[in-house]
Short mmCIF file of C-alpha atoms in Angstrom, two decimals:
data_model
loop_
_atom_site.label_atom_id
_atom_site.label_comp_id
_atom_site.label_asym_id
_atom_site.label_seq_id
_atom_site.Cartn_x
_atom_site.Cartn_y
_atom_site.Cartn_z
CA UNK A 1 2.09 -7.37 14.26
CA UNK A 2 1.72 -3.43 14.35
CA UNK A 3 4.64 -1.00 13.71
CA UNK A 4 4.19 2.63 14.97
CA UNK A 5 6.44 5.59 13.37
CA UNK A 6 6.49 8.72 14.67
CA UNK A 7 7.69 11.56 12.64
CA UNK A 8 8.46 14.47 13.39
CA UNK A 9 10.31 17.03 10.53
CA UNK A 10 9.21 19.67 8.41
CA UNK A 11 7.58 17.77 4.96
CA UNK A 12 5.95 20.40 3.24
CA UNK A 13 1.79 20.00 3.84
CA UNK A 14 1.23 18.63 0.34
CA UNK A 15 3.59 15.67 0.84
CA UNK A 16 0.83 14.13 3.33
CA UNK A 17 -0.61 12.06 0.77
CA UNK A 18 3.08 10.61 0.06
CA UNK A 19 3.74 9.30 3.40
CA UNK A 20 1.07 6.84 3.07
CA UNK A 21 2.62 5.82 -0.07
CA UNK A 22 5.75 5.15 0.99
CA UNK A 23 4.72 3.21 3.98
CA UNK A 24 3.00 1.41 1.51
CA UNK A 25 5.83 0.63 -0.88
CA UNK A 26 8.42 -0.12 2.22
CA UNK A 27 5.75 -2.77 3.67
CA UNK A 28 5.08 -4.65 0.06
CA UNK A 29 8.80 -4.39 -0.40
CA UNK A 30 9.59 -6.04 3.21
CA UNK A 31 6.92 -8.65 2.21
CA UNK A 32 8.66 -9.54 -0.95
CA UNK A 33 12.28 -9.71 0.38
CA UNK A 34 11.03 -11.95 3.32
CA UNK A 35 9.43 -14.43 0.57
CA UNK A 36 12.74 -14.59 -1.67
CA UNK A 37 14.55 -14.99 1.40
CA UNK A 38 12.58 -18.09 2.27
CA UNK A 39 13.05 -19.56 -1.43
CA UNK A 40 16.62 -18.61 -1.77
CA UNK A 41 17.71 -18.31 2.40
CA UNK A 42 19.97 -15.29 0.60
CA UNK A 43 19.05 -11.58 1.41
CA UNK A 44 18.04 -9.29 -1.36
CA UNK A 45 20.37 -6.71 -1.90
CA UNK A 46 18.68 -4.77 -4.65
CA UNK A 47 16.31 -2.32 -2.95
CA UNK A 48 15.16 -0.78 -5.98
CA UNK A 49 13.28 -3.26 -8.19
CA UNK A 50 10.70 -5.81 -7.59
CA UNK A 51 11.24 -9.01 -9.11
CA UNK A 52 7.76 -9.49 -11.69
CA UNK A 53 7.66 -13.49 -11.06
CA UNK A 54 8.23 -12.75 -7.16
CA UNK A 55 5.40 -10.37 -6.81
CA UNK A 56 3.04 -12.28 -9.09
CA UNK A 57 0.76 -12.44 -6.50
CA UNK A 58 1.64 -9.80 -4.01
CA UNK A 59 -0.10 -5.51 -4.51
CA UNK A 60 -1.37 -3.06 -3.25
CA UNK A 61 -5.04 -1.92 -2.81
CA UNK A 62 -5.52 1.70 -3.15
CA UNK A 63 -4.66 3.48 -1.03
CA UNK A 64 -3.55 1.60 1.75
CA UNK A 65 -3.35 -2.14 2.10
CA UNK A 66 -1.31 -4.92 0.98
CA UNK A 67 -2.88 -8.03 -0.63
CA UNK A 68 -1.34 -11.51 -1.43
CA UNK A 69 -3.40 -13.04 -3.80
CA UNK A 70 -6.19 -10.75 -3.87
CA UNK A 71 -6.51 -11.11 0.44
CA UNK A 72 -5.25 -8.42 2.61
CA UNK A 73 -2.33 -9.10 4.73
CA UNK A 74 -1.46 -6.08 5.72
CA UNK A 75 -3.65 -2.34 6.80
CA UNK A 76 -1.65 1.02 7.04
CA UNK A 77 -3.30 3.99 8.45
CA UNK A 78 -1.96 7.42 8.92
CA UNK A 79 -2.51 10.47 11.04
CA UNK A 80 -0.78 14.11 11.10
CA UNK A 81 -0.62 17.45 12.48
CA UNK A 82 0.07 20.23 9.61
CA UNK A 83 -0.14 24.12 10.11
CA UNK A 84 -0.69 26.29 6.98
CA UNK A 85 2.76 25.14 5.48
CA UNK A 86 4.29 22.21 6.74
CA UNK A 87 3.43 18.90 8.47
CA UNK A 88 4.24 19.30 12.66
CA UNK A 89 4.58 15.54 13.03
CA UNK A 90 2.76 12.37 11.78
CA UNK A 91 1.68 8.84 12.68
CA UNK A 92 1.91 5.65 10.60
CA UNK A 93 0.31 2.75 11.94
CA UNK A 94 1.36 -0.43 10.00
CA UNK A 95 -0.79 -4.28 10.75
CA UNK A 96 0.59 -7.00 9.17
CA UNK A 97 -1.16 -10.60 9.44
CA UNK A 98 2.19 -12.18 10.38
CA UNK A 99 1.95 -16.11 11.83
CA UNK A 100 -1.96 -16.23 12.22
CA UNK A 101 -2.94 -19.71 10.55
CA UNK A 102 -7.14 -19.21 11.27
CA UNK A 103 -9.17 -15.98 11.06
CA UNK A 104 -13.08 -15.08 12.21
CA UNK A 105 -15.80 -16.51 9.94
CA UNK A 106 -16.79 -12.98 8.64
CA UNK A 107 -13.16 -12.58 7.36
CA UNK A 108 -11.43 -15.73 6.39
CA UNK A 109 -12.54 -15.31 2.40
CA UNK A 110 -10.52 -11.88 2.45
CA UNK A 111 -7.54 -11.98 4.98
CA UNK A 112 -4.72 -13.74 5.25
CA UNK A 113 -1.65 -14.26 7.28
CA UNK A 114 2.21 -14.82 5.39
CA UNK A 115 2.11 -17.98 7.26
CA UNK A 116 -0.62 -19.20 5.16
CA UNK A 117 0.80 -17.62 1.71
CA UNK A 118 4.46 -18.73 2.49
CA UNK A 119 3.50 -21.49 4.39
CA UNK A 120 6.68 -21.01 7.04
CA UNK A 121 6.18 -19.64 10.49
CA UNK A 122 7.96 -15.88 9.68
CA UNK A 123 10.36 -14.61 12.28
CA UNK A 124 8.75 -11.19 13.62
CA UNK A 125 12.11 -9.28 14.55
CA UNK A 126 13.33 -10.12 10.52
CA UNK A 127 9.89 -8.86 9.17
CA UNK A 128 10.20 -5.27 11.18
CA UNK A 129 14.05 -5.17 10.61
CA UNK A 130 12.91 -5.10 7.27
CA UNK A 131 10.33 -3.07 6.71
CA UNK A 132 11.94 -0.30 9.33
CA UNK A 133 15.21 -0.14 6.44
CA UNK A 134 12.94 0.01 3.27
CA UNK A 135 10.96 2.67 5.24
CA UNK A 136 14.10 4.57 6.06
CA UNK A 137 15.42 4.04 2.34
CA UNK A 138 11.98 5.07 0.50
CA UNK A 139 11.61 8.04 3.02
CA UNK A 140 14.74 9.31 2.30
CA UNK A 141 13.60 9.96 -1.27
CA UNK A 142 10.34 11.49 -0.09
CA UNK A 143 12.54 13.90 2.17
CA UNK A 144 14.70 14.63 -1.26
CA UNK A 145 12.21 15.64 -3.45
CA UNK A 146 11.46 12.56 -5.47
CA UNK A 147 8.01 11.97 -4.70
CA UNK A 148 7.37 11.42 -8.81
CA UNK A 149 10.04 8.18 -8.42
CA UNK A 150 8.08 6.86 -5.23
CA UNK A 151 4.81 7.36 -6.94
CA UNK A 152 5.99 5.32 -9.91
CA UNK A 153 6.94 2.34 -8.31
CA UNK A 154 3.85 2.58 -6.13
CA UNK A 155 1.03 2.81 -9.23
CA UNK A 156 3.25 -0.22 -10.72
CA UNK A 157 2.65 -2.43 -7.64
CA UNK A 158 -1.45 -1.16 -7.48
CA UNK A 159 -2.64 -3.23 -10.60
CA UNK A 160 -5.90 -1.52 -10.71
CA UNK A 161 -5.01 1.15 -13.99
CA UNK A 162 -7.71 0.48 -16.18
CA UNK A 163 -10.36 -1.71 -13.85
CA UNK A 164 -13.97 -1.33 -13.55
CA UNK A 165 -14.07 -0.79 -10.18
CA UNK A 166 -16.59 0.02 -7.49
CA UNK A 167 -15.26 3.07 -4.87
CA UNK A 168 -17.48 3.51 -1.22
CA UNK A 169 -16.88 7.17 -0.66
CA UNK A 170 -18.40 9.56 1.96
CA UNK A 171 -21.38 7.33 1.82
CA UNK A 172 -21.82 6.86 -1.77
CA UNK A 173 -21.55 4.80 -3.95
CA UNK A 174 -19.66 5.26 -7.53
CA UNK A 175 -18.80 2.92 -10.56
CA UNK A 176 -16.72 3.70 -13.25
CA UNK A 177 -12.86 2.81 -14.85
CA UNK A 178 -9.77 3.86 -13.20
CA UNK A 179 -8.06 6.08 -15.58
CA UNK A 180 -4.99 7.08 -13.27
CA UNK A 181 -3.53 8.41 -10.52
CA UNK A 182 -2.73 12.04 -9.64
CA UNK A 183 0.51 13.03 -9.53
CA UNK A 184 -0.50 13.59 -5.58
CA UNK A 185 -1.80 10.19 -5.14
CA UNK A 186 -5.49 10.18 -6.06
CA UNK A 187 -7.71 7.72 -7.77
CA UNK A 188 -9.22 8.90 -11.05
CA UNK A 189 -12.40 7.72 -12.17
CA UNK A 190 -14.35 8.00 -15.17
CA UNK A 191 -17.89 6.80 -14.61
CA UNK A 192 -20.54 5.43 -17.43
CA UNK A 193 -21.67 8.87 -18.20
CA UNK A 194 -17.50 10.10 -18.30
CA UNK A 195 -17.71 12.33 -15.34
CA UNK A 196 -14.27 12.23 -13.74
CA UNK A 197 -14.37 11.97 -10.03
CA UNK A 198 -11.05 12.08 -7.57
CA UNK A 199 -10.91 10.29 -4.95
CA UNK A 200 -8.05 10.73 -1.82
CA UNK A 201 -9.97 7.48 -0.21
CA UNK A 202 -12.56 5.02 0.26
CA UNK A 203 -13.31 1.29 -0.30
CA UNK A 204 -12.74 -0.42 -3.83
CA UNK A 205 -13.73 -3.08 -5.34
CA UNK A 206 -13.29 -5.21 -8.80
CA UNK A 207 -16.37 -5.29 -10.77
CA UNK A 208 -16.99 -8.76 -12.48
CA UNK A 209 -16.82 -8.24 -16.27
CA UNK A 210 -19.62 -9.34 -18.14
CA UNK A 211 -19.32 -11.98 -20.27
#
């Protein structure tokens, strides 16, 4: 299933970054409510917390996808238009593996579908009435000012703090430990010689701890 917004309003330029996070934390949020649906068949009315026993297996991969236990389920990419000042419009483009039950060869070890995970055929129209009301709800806090709040909940949902990780950047290769996130969004990595690098995106990866 892909979901299109278009958006067009005056977010100042350095809010860019934030749009991809809330699109992020409105899709994992839609994923969750459609599973405790399913176990309880009794909507969720409290928007504002994740449930930790829920979720056990359900984050987000910097910067932009969704996994359910550890596979991606869902892609969200985003485009915009900005002068000097302010964005002129922007584009989120939102996949979600919804009732696919087999995927290509070169892909089934790392994607998924939330038929597989919740093992129910999911009704589409519930799934993007969802996600379009936890997009409205977590946008409306971008468009207030809050963008420390949304960033919060969305490095509390990314479960990479701390990781030796692996990043693909600009055609390089880096290694190091996540240290944080910037307050605008960006990975911070120290690397074994404790450079600090920044990173807006590119591919990560777990590294396997020695043992």
């Amino acid at each position: 299933m892909l979901i299109y917004y278009f958006i067009e309003a005056k977010n100042t330029a350095d809010q860019v970054s934030f749009l991809t996070i809330t699109a992020s934390i409105a899709v994992m949020k839609s994923l969750l409510k459609i599973k405790e649906n399913l176990q309880t068949d009794q909507s969720n009315n409290n928007l504002n917390k994740f449930d930790v026993g829920a979720k056990s297996s359900l984050k987000i991969k910097w910067p932009n996808d969704i996994l359910i236990s550890d596979k991606k389920v869902s892609g969200i990419l985003s485009e915009m238009s900005a002068d000097m000042d302010y964005i002129k419009y922007a584009v989120i483009g939102i996949g979600i593996n919804v009732n696919q039950e087999f995927f290509p060869e070169e892909i089934e070890g790392i994607a998924t579908s939330l038929r597989l995970e919740y093992q129910q055929t999911i009704a589409r129209n519930k799934l993007l009435e969802n996600v379009l009301e936890s997009f409205e709800e977590y946008y409306n806090l971008l468009l207030a000012g809050r963008e420390q709040e949304l960033l919060e909940i969305w490095k509390d949902n990314l479960a990479i703090i701390g990781e030796e990780v692996t990043i693909y950047s600009d055609d390089n290769l880096y290694y190091g430990r996540v240290q944080d996130i910037s307050d605008q969004g960006e990975l911070i990595l120290l690397d074994d010689a404790n450079r600090i690098y920044k990173f807006w995106a590119g591919d990560v990866t777990l590294r396997k701890r020695q043992i």
